[in-house]
Short mmCIF file of C-alpha atoms in Angstrom, two decimals:
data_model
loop_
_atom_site.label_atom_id
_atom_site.label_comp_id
_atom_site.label_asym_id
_atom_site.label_seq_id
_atom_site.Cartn_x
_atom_site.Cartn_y
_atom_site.Cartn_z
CA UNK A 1 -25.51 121.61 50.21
CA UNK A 2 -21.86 122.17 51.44
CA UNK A 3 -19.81 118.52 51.42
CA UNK A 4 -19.17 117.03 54.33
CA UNK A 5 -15.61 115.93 55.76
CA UNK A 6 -15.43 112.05 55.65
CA UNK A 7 -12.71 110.14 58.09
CA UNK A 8 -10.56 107.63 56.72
CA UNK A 9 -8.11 105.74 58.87
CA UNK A 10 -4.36 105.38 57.21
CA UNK A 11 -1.09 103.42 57.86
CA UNK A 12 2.21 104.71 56.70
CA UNK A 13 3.91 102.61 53.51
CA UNK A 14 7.97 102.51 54.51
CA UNK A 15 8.42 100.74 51.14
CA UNK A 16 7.80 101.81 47.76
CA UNK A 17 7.00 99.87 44.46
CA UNK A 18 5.67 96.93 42.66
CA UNK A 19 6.61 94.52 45.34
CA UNK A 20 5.14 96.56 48.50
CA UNK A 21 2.42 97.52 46.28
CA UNK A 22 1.28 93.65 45.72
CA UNK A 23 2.01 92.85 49.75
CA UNK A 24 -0.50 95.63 50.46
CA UNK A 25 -3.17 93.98 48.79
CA UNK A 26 -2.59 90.81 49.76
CA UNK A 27 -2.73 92.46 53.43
CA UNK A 28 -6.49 93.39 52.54
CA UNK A 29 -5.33 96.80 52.49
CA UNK A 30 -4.85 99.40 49.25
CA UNK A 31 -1.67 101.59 48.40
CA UNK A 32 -2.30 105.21 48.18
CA UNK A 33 -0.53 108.87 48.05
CA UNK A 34 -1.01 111.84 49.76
CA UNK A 35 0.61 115.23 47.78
CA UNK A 36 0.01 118.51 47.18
CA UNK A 37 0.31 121.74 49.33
CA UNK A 38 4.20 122.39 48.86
CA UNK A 39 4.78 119.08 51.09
CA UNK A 40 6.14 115.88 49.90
CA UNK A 41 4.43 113.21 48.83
CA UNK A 42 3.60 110.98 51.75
CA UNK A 43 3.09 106.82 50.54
CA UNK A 44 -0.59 105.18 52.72
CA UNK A 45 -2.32 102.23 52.34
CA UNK A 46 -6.14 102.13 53.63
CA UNK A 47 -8.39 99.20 54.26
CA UNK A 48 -9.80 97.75 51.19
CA UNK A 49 -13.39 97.26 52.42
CA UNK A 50 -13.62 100.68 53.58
CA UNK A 51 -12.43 102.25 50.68
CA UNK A 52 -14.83 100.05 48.65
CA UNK A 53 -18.01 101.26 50.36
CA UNK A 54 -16.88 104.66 49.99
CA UNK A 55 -16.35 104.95 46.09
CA UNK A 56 -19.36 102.62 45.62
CA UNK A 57 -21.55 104.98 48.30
CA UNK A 58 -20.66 107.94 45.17
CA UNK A 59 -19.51 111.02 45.06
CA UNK A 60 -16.40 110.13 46.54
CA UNK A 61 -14.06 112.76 44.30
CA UNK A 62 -16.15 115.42 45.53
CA UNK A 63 -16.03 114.55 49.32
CA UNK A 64 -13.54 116.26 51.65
CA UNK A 65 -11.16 113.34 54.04
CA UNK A 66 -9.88 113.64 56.79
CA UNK A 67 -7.19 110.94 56.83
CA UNK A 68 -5.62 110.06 59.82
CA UNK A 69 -2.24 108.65 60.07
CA UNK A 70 -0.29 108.13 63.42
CA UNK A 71 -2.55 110.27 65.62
CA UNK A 72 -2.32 113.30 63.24
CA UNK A 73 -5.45 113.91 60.82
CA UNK A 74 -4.47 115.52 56.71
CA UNK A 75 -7.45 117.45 55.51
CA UNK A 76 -7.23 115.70 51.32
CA UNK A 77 -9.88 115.27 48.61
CA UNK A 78 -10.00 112.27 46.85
CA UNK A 79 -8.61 113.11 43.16
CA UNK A 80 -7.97 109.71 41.39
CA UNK A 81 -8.39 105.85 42.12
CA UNK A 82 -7.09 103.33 39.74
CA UNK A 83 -9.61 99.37 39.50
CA UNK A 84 -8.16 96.48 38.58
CA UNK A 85 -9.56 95.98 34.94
CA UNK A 86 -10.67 92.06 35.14
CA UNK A 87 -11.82 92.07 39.15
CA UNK A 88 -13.00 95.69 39.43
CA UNK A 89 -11.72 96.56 43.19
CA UNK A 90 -9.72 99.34 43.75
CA UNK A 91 -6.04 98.96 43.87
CA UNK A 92 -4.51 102.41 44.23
CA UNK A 93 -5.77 105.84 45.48
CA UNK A 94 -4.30 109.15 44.93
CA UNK A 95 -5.39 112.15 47.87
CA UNK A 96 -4.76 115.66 47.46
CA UNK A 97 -3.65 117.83 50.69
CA UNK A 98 -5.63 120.87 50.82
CA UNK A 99 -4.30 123.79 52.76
CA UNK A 100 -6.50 126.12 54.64
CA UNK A 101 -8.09 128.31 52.53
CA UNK A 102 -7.18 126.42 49.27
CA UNK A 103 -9.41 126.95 46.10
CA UNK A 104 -9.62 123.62 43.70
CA UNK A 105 -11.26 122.59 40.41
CA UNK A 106 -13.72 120.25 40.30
CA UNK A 107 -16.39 118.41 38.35
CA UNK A 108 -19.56 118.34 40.32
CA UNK A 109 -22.88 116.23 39.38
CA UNK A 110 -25.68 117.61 37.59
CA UNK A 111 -29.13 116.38 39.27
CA UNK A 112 -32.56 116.97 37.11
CA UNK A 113 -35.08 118.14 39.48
CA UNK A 114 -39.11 118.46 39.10
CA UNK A 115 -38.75 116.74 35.67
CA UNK A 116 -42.53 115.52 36.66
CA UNK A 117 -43.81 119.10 36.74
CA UNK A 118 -42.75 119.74 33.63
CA UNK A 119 -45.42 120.30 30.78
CA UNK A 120 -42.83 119.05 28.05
CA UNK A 121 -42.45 115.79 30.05
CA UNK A 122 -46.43 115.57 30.27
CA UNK A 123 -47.35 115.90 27.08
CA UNK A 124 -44.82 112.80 26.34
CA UNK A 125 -41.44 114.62 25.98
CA UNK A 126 -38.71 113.11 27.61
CA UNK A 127 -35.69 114.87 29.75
CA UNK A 128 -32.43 114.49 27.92
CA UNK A 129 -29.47 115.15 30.24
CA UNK A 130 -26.86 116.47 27.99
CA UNK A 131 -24.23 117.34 30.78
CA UNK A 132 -23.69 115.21 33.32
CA UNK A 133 -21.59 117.59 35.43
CA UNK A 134 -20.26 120.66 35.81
CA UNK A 135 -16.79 121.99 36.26
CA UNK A 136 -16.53 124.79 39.18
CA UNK A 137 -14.01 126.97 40.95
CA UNK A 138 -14.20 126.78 44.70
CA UNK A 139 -12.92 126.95 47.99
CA UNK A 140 -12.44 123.59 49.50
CA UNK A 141 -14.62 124.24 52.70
CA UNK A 142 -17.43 125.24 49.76
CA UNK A 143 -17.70 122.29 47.41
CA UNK A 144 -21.38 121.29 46.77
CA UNK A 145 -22.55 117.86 46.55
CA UNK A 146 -24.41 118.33 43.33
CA UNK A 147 -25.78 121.20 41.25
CA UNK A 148 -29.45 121.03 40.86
CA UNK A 149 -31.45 121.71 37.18
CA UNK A 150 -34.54 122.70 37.27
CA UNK A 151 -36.80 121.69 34.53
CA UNK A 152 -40.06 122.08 35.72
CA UNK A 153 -41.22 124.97 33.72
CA UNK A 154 -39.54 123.71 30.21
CA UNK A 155 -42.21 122.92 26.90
CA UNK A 156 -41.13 120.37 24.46
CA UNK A 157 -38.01 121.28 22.53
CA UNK A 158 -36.85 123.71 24.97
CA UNK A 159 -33.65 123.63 26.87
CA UNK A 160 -31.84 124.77 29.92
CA UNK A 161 -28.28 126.37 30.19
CA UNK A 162 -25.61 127.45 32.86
CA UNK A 163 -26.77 130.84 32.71
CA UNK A 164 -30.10 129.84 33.70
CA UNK A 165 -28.34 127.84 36.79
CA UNK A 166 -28.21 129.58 40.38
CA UNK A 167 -24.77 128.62 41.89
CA UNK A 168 -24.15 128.50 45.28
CA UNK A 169 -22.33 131.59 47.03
CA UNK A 170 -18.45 131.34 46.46
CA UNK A 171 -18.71 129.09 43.37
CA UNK A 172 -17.78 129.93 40.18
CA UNK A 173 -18.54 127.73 36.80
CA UNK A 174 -15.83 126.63 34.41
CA UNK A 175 -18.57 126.00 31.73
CA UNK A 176 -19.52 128.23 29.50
CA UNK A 177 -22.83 129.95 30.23
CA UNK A 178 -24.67 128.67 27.27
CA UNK A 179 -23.87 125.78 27.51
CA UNK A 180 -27.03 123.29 27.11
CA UNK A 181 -27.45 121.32 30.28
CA UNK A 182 -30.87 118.98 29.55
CA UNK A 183 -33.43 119.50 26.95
CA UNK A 184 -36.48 118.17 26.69
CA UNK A 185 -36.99 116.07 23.80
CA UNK A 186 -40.14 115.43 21.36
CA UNK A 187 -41.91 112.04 21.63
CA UNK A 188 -42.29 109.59 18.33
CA UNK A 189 -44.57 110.96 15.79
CA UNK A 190 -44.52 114.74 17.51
CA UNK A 191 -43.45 116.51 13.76
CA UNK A 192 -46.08 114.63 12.26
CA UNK A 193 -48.83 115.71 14.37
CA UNK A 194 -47.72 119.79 14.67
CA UNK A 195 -47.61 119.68 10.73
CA UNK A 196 -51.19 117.88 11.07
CA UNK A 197 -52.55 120.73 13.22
CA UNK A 198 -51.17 123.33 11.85
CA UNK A 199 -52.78 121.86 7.97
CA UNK A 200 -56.00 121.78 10.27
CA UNK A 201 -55.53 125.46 11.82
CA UNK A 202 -55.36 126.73 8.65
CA UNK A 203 -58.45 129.47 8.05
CA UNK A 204 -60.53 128.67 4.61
CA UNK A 205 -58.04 126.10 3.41
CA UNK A 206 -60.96 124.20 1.54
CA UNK A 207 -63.62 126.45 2.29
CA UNK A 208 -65.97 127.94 -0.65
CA UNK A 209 -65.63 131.21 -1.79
CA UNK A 210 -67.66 133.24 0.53
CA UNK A 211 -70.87 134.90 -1.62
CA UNK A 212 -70.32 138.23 -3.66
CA UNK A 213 -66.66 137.36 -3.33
CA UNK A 214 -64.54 138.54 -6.46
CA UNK A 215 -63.43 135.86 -9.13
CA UNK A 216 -60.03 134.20 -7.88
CA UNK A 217 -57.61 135.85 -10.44
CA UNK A 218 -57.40 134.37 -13.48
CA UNK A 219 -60.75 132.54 -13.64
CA UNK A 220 -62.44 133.40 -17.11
CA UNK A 221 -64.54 136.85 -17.67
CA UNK A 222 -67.73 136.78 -19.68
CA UNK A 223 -67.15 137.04 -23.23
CA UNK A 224 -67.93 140.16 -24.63
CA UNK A 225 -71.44 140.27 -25.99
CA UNK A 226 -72.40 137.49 -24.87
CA UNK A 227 -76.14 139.33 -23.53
CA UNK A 228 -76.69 141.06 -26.99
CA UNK A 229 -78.17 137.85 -28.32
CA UNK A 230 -80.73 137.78 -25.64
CA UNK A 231 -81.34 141.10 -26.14
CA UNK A 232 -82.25 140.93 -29.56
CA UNK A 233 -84.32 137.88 -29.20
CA UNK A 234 -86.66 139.76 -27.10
CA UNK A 235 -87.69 142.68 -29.99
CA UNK A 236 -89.81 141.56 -33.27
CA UNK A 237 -87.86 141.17 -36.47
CA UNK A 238 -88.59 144.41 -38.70
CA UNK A 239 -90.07 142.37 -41.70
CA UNK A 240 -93.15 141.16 -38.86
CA UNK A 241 -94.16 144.74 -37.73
CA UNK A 242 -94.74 145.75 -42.10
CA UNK A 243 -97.27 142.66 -42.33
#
């Protein structure tokens, strides 16, 4: 899952500015830097249609360059690119010089994997991406593409963190590691129908008393006496047993 080096063709920019800047693009061609590495900065242009299908092709800030200018190739990384805000094509481009060896920051792509495994997601939950990347620590011959999230074993309202990611040897996460990456999300009406359930689970909610139970507290004893009567009734008066 290691990037790939990319090769860019460059032409050196004698003139700085505004001006030079503008003839550039009129040339069909896009004004760039290259810094970085204890060197000085060293003014490019590249070819507008090229660098076009490589920011639209994605992950172009996470994909090693190999720029060649005058027969003599800079190992960079992409780091910034500035679009024109009414036509939307690219009109400058920053590349950092790595050195061999170098470690960099960078934010890498979070990718949801076996979402359709996952019982959450088949009982009607839905995956909710809550990071869309992450920010590692890595050599520059080490940078992966993407960090994959797997979510196939996660229920309904149950998340997944950084700790429970497996990074790549050599890689080390900015992030902190519980920090929630994608959860998986209740569908419409889901409180309604636990609460429902668990009303329904409920043992002897509206059940009878079972028989030879004991009173429920507080219900009403027999009032004292209240067999004497019936007693009584049964054995003759007195006055009858004299006549």
């Amino acid at each position: 899952m290691a990037t790939t080096v990319k090769e860019l063709k460059a032409t050196a920019r004698p003139k700085s500015g505004k001006g030079a800047a503008r003839a550039e693009r009129r040339a069909g061609r896009v004004p760039g830097v290259i810094y970085g590495n204890n060197q000085p900065p060293l003014p490019i242009s590249v070819d507008d249609r090229e660098l076009r299908a490589r920011i639209l092709a994605g992950r172009f800030l996470t994909t090693l360059v190999d720029v060649e200018l005058d027969g003599k190739k800079h190992r960079v990384i992409p780091r910034d690119y500035h679009l024109d805000p009414v036509k939307d094509f690219p009109i400058h481009v920053d590349f950092m010089r790595l050195g061999e060896g170098a470690t960099i920051r960078i934010s890498v792509p979070l990718h949801v994997v076996k979402a359709e495994g996952s019982p959450g997601v088949k009982r009607g939950g839905a995956v909710n991406i809550v990071a869309h990347s992450i920010e590692l620590e890595c050599g520059v011959e080490n940078i992966p593409q993407y960090i994959e999230a797997d979510v196939g074993s996660l229920e309904i309202g149950h998340s997944l963190h950084l700790a429970d990611i497996k990074l790549p040897a050599g890689v080390k996460a900015l992030t902190a590691e519980d920090a929630t990456l994608v959860t998986i999300v209740p569908p419409s009406g889901y409180a309604e129908e636990q609460k429902a359930a668990a009303a329904a689970a409920a043992p002897g909610a509206a059940a009878a008393p079972a028989a030879g139970a004991a009173p429920a507290a507080g219900a009403a004893a027999p009032a004292a006496g209240a067999k004497a009567p019936a007693a009584a009734a049964k054995a003759p008066a007195g006055g009858d047993k004299k006549k």
